XYZ file of C-alpha atoms in Angstrom:
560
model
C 0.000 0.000 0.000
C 1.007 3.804 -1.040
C 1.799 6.542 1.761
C 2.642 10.028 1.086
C 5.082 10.906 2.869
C 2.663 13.799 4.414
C -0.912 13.594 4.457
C -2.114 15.793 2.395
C -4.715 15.431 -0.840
C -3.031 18.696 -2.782
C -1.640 17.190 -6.041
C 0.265 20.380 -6.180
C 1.384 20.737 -2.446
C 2.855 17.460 -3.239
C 4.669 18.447 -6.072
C 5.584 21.649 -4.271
C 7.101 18.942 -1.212
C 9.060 16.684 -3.763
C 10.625 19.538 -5.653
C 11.936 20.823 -2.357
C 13.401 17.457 -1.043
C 16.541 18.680 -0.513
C 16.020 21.389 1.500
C 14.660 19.592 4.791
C 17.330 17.138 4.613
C 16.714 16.474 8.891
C 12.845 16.442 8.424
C 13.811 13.097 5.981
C 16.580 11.987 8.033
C 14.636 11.898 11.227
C 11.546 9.747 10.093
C 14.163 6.985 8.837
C 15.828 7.653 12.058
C 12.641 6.594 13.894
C 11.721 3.982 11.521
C 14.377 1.691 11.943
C 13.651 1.362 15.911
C 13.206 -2.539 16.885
C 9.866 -3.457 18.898
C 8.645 -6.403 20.505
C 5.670 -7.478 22.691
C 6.130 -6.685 26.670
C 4.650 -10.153 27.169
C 3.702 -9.624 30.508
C 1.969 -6.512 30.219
C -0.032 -8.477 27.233
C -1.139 -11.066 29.527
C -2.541 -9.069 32.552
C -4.680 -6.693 29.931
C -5.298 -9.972 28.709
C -6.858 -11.393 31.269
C -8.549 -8.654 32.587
C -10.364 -8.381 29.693
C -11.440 -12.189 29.945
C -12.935 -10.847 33.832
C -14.423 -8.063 32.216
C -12.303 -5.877 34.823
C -11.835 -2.351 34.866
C -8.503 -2.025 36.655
C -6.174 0.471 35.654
C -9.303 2.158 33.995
C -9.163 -0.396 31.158
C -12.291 -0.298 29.090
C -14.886 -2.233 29.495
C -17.877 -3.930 27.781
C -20.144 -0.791 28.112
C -23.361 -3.529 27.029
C -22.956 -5.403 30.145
C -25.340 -4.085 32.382
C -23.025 -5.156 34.932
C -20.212 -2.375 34.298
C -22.940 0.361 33.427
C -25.744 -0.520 35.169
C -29.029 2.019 34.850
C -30.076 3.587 37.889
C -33.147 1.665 39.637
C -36.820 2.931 38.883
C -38.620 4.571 41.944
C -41.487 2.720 43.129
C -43.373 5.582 42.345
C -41.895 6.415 39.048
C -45.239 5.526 37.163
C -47.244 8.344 39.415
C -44.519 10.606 40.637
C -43.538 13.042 37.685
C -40.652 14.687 39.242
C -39.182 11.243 40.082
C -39.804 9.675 36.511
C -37.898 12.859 35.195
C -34.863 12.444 37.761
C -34.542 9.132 36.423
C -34.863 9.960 33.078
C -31.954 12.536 33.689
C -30.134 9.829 35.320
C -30.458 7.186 32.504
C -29.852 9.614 29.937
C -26.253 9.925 31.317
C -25.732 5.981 31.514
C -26.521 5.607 27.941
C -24.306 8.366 26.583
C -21.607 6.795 29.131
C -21.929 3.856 26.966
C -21.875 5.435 23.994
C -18.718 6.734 24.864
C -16.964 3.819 26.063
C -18.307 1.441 22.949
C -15.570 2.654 21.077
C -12.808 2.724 23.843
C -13.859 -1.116 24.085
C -13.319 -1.514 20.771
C -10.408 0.130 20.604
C -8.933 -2.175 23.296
C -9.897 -5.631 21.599
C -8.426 -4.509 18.350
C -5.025 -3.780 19.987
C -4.849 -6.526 22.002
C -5.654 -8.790 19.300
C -2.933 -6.823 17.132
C -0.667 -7.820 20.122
C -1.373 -11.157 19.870
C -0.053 -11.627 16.032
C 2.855 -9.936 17.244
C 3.543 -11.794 20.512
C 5.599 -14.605 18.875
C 7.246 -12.482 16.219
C 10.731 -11.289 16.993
C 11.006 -8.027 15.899
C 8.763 -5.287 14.274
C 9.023 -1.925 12.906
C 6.909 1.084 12.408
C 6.734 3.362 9.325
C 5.612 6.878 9.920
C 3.914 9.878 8.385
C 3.986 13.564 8.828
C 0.543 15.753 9.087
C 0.671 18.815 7.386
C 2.416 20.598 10.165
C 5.460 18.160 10.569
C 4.298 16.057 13.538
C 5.092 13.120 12.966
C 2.504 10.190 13.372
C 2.867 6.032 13.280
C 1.115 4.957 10.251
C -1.170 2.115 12.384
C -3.720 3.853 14.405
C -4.128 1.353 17.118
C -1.238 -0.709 18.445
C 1.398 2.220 18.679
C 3.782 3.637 20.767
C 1.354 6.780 20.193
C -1.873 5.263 21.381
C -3.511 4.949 24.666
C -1.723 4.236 27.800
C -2.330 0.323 27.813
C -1.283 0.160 24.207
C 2.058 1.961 25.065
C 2.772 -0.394 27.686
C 2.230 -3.007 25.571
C 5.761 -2.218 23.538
C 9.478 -2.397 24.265
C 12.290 -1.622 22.534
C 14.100 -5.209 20.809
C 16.979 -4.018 21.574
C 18.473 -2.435 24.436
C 21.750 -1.352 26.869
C 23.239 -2.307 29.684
C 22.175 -0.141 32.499
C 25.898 0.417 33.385
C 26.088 3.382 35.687
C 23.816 5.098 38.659
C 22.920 8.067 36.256
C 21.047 5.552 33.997
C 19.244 3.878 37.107
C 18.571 7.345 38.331
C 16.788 7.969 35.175
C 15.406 4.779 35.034
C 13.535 5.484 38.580
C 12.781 9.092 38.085
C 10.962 8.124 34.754
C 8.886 4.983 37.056
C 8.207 7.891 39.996
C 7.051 10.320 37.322
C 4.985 7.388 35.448
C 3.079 6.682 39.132
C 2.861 10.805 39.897
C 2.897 11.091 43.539
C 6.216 12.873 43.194
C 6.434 13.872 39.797
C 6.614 17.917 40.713
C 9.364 17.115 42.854
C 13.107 17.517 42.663
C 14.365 14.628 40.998
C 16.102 12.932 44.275
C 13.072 12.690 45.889
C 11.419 10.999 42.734
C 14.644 8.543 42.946
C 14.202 7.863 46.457
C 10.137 7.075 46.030
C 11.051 4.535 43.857
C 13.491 3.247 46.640
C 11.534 3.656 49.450
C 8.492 1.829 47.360
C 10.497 -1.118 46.260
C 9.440 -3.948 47.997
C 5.505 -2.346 46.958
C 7.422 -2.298 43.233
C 8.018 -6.001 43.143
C 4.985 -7.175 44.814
C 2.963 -5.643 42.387
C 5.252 -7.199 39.419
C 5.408 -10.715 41.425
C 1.268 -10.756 41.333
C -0.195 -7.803 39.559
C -3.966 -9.455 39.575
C -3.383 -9.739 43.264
C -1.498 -6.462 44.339
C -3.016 -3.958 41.955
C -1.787 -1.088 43.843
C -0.292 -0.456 40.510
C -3.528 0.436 39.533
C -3.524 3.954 41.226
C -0.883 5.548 39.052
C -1.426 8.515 36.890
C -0.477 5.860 33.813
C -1.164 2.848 35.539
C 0.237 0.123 32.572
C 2.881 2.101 31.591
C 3.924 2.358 35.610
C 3.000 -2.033 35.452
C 5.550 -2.345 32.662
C 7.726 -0.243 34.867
C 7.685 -2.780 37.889
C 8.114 -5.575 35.535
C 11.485 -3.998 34.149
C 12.503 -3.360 38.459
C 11.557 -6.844 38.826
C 13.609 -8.061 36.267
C 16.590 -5.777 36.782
C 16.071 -7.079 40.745
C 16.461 -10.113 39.774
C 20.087 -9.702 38.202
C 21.074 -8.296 41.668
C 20.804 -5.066 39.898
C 23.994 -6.271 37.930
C 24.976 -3.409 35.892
C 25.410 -5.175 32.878
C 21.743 -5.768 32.783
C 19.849 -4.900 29.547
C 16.991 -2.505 29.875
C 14.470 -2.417 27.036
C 11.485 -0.812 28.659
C 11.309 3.138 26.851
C 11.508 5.929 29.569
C 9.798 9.389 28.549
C 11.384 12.563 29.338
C 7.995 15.335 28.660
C 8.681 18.679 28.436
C 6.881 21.170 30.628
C 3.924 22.214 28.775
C 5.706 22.721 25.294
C 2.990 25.577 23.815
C 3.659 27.931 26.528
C 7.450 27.398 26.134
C 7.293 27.929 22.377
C 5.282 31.234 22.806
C 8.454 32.258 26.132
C 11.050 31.664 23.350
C 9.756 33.361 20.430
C 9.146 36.353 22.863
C 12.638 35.643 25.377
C 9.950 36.147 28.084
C 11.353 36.043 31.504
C 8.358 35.537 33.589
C 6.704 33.017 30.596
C 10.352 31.076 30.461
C 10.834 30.629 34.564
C 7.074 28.995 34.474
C 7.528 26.820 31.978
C 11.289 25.517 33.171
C 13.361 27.001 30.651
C 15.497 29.078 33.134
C 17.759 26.812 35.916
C 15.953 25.700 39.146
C 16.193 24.120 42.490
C 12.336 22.791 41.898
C 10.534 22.308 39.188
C 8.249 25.220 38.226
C 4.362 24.372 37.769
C 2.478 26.774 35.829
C -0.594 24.894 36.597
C -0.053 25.381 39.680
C 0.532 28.908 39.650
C -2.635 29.535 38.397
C -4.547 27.139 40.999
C -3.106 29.138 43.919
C -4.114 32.034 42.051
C -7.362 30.673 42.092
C -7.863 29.683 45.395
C -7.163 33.409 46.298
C -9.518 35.003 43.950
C -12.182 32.102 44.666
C -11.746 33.149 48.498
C -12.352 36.821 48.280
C -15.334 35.754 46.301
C -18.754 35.963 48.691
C -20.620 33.795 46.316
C -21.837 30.772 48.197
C -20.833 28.543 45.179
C -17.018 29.960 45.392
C -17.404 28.592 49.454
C -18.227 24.727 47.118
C -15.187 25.063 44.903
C -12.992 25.822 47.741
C -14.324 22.787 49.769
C -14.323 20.711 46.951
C -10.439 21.376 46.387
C -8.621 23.304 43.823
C -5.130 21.815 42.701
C -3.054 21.843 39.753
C -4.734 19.104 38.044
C -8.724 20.771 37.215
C -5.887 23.766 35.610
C -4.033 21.876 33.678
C -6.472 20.688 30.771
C -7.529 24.728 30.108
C -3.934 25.693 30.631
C -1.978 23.064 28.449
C -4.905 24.012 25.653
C -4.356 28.045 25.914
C -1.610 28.280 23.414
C -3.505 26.412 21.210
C -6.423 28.379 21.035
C -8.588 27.742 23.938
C -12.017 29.173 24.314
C -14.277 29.749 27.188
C -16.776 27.273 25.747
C -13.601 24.770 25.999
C -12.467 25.641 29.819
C -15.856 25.342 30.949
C -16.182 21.604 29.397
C -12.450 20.819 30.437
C -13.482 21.570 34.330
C -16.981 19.805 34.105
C -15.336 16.936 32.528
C -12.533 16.755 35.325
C -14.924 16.710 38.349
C -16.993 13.843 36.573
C -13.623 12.188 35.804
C -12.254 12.268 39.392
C -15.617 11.075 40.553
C -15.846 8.076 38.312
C -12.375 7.008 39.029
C -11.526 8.535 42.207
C -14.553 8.931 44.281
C -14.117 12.057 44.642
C -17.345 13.457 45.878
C -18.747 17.067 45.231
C -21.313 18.931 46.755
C -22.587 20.190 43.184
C -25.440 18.126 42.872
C -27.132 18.140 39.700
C -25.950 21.870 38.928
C -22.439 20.905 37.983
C -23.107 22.887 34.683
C -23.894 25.919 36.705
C -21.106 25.374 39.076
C -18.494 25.201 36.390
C -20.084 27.964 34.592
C -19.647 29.952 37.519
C -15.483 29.135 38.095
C -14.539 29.164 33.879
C -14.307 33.242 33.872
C -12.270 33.482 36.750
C -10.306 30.454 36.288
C -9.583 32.239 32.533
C -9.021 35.482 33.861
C -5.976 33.845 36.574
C -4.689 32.353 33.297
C -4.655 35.570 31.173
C -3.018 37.210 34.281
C -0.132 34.643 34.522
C 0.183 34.170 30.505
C 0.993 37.231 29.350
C 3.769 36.942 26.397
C 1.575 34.038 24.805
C -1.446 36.409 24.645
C 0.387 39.060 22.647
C 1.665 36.772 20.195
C -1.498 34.812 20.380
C -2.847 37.913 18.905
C 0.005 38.993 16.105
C -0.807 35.106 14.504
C -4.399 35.957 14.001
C -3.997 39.346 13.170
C -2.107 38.078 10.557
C -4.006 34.856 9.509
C -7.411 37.459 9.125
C -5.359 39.694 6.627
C -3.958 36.636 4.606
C -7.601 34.868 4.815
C -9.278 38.116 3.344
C -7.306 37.964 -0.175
C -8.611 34.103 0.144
C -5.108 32.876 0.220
C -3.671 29.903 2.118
C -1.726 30.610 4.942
C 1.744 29.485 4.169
C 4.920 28.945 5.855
C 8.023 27.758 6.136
C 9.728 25.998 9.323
C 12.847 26.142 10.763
C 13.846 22.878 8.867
C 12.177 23.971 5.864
C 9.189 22.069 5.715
C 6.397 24.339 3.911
C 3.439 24.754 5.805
C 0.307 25.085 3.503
C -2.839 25.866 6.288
C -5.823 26.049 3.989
C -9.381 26.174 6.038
C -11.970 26.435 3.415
C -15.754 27.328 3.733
C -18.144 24.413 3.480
C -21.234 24.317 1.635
C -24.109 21.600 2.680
C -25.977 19.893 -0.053
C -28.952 17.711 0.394
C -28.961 14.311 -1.329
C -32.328 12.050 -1.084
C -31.876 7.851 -1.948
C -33.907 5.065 -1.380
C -33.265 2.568 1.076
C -35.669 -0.301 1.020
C -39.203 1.143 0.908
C -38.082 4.647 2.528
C -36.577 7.913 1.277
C -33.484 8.829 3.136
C -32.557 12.726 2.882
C -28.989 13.265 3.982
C -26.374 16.369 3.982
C -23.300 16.341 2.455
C -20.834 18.849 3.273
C -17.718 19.857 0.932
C -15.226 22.183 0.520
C -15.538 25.508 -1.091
C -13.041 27.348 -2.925
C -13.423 30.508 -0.560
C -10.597 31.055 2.360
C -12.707 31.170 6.191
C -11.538 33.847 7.945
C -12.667 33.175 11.360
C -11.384 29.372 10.840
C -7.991 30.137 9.890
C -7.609 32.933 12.499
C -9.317 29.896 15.229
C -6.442 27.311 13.627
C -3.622 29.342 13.156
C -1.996 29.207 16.898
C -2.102 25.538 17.095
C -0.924 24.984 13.936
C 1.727 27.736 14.188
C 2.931 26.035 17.636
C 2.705 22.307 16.370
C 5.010 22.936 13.373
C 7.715 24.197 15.738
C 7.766 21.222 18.381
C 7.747 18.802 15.188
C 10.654 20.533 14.442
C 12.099 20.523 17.728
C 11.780 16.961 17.421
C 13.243 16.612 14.108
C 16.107 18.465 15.030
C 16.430 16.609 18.421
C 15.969 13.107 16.611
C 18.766 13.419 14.371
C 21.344 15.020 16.784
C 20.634 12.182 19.523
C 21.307 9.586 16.650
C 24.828 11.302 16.249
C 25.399 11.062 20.136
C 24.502 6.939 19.721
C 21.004 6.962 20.542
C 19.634 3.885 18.488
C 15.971 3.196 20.098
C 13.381 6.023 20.177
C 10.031 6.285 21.274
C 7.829 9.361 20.396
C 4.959 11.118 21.098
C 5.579 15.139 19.925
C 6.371 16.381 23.334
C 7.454 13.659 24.809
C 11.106 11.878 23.699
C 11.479 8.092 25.319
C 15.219 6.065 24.647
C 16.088 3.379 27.371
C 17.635 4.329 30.479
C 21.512 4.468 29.232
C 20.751 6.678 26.633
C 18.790 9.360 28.705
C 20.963 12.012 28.902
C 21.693 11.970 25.621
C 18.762 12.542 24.073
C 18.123 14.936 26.626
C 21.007 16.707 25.501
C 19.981 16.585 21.994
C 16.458 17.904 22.787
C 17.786 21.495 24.834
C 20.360 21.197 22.067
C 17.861 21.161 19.385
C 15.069 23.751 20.816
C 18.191 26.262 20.985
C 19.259 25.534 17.328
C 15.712 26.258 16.165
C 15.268 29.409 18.109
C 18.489 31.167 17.254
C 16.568 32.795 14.285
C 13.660 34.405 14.742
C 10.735 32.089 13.935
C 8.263 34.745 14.475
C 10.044 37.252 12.094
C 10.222 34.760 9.555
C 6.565 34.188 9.475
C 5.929 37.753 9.191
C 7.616 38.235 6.230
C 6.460 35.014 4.615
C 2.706 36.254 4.941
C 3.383 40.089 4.127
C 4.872 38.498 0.587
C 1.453 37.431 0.431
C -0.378 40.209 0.693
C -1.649 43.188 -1.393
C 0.398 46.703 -0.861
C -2.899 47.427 0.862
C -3.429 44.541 3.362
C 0.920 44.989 3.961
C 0.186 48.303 5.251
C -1.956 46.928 7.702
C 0.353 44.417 9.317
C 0.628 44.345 12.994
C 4.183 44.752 14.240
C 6.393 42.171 16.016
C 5.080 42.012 19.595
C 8.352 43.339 21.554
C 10.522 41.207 23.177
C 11.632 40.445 26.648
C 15.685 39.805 27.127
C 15.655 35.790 28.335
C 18.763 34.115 27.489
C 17.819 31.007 25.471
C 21.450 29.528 26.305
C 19.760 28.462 29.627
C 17.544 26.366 28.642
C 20.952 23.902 28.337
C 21.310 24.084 32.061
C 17.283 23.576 33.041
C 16.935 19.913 34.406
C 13.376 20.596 34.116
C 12.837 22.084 30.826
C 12.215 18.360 29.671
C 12.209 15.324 32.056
């Protein structure tokens, strides 16, 4: 079967991409790089999913057969349901939310059977490989949807490198328990000692769960509960040698960068404040912008007299019902979006955590009521991504209005061709059996939408420079030696040994690729673009703060 080498459906983009081969020489060079990576089946990661799904067990938040009333029961009638009106519509209310529950999880069930069963062929084989694709931004992107090293937790726990490295010295068993302390989370915002030490102090807890993980599911509580399994299968096994250094580690450890968007938007603008929240200056401690903006939020949600700021406060703001609406911000978040990302979290933490609120059935309202101050602590803490936020769209409107593409180049020299056209609906009517079906079809138009492209351009902007940061990073951690790599945009895995090399290779890299000025660039790209009238128009350069990008070479937690 035939892949282009980007997805895209322009015949002429295409053309455009294959004439200009040889001037993104690493954006080539680092998808052959990650191509030629060895995998194999973590067989005893296979077998526990395995069997769970046989119980029809939800540990670990594994789906489940939504159709068994079992797992999603409905809620039981009131005797009175036939004569009581208010009761029949509580239950109605009630049922309603089971069913689109289990609408929800039919296709996460799905989803799991497939990739087990693709684990299954594999099991046996000795080695496999994966061959990727780029989206039209550069992100790179396994060509199988399901079984990947991409895909949900489980699935990623289901794969290990074929080949690995002896673990050798402390550093790579420091890294290799740092990466299993920040895989369970109790200590992940932590200096990385006491993430080291967790995993020392929780060994015994480690190897029980390894020893009889349908017994001692303990492992079940982490923040990525089969990826922290395959974790204290790898201890186990490394236990076993008497931690002999000569041991060979295959399990991939993930080094993720502290919420990538915002650092993008503190280099392009060398913002101080931006930069020392998102750990691209040297620290003691890691810095935590969600959690900035949660203590910000308990003090503005405390000098609030509404009686529904007295509920938040009891029910517990942390870092975690911030993150979602932070980590989305440079990529465009709305209102609309923060308010569903904080309803979603308290339904989340009560499914799987218990976690009881005091919202009642008004959990709309009561997240209605936090999303506008929750937004306004971000806007007051985000200030540099705002600004350029802005320049990006101003842009993208003027660009949009002479219905032209908006087009770039990145620091690699991939073009970037960002084309968000109008749709137009047409109704089509068939016959099916007896009956007349009447259905929409919607297509493209050849007319540019403004308000789309100025909605997309911020994400897209942002994604085209992390695939390039890993681009970059790919190929200068295969120069280092780095021979095993495991992916996901943000997030750069290698085994143990070869930690701080790719992490070197990553700071490395995001240096490289800010050293010219990526905003700039665009700029001038677009105003090429444009009509003498429409150039005349063009915003200028938001101004710049004076952070020294040569730090980020020295911040243990820019990426760990």
């Amino acid at each position: 079967m035939h892949y282009n080498f980007i997805k895209a459906s322009s015949r002429r983009y295409l053309e455009e991409l294959a004439n200009r081969g040889h001037e993104m020489e690493d954006v080539y060079n680092s998808v052959n790089i990650m191509q030629d990576t060895a995998w194999e089946i973590n067989k005893p990661v296979y077998e526990v999913i395995k069997k769970l799904l046989e119980t029809s067990s939800a540990i670990g938040g594994l789906p489940v057969d939504p159709e068994d009333p079992n797992n999603m029961p409905l809620p039981i009638k009131p005797v009175d349901i036939s004569t009581n009106e208010d009761a029949l519509k509580k239950w109605k209310r009630e049922a309603s939310m089971v069913y689109q529950a289990r609408a929800k999880s039919k296709s996460k069930f799905i989803q799991v059977n497939q990739i087990v069963e693709e684990a299954k062929q594999l099991k046996d084989r000795k080695e496999f490989f994966y061959p990727y694709q780029l989206d039209f931004r550069g992100r790179i992107y396994p060509v199988p949807a399901m079984l990947s090293p991409q895909s949900a937790d489980y699935s990623r726990a289901l794969l290990k490198f074929k080949y690995g490295k002896p673990m050798g010295t402390d550093e790579a068993f420091n890294n290799f328990a740092v990466a299993g302390a920040n895989l369970f989370g109790e200590t992940d915002k932590e200096e990385l000692s006491i993430r080291r030490q967790w995993v020392i102090d929780n060994a015994e807890r480690i190897l029980s769960t390894a020893n009889s993980p349908l017994e001692d599911t303990s492992w079940a509580e982490a923040d990525k509960p089969f990826s922290f399994l395959a974790f204290c299968f790898e201890y186990r096994d490394f236990s076993n040698s008497g931690f002999d250094s000569s041991f060979i580690t295959t399990l991939p450890i993930q080094s993720d960068c502290s919420n990538s968007g915002l650092q993008h938007y503190s280099a392009m603008m060398r913002d101080e404040i931006g930069g020392k929240a998102t750990n691209l200056i040297p620290s003691n401690k890691p810095n935590d912008v969600y959690g900035l903006v949660a203590q910000k939020l308990v003090m503005k949600l405390r000098d609030n007299p509404s009686p529904m700021a007295k509920l938040w406060l009891d029910y517990g703001i942390d870092r975690k019902i911030c993150k979602k609406p932070v980590m989305c911000l440079p990529y465009s978040l709305t209102m609309f979006s923060c308010r569903r990302y904080i309803h979603d979290h308290v339904e989340k933490q009560f499914k799987e955590k218990n976690k009881q609120h005091q919202f009642g059935e008004d959990l709309f309202k009561a997240s209605n009521f936090l999303t506008p101050i929750m937004w306004q602590c971000i806007n007051e803490i985000i200030l540099g991504a705002k600004k350029i936020m802005k320049f990006l769209k101003d842009i993208s409107r003027l660009v949009a209005s002479e219905n032209l593409p908006v087009t770039w180049t990145t620091p690699l020299g991939l073009p970037v061709q960002m084309m968000c056209y109008k749709k137009e609906s047409k109704r089509v009517k068939t016959k099916m059996g007896d009956s007349i079906i009447k259905l929409s079809i919607q297509s493209d138009t050849d007319v540019i939408d403004r308000r789309k492209t100025a909605q997309s351009i911020c994400p897209n902007f942002i994604h085209s420079l992390d695939a390039s940061v890993l681009q970059l990073a790919v190929v200068k951690a295969k120069a280092e030696g780095v021979t095993n790599f495991s992916l996901i945009h943000d997030s750069f895995g290698s085994v143990a040994p070869d930690t701080h090399l790719l992490s070197k290779a990553i700071r490395e890299a995001f240096c490289e690729i800010y050293k010219t000025d990526v905003l700039l660039n665009f700029a001038v790209e677009m105003k090429a673009m444009c009509s003498n009238k429409n150039q005349a128009k063009f915003p200028n350069i938001p101004e710049k703060g004076n952070l020294d990008l040569e730090q980020v070479k020295q911040s243990v937690f820019f990426c760990v």
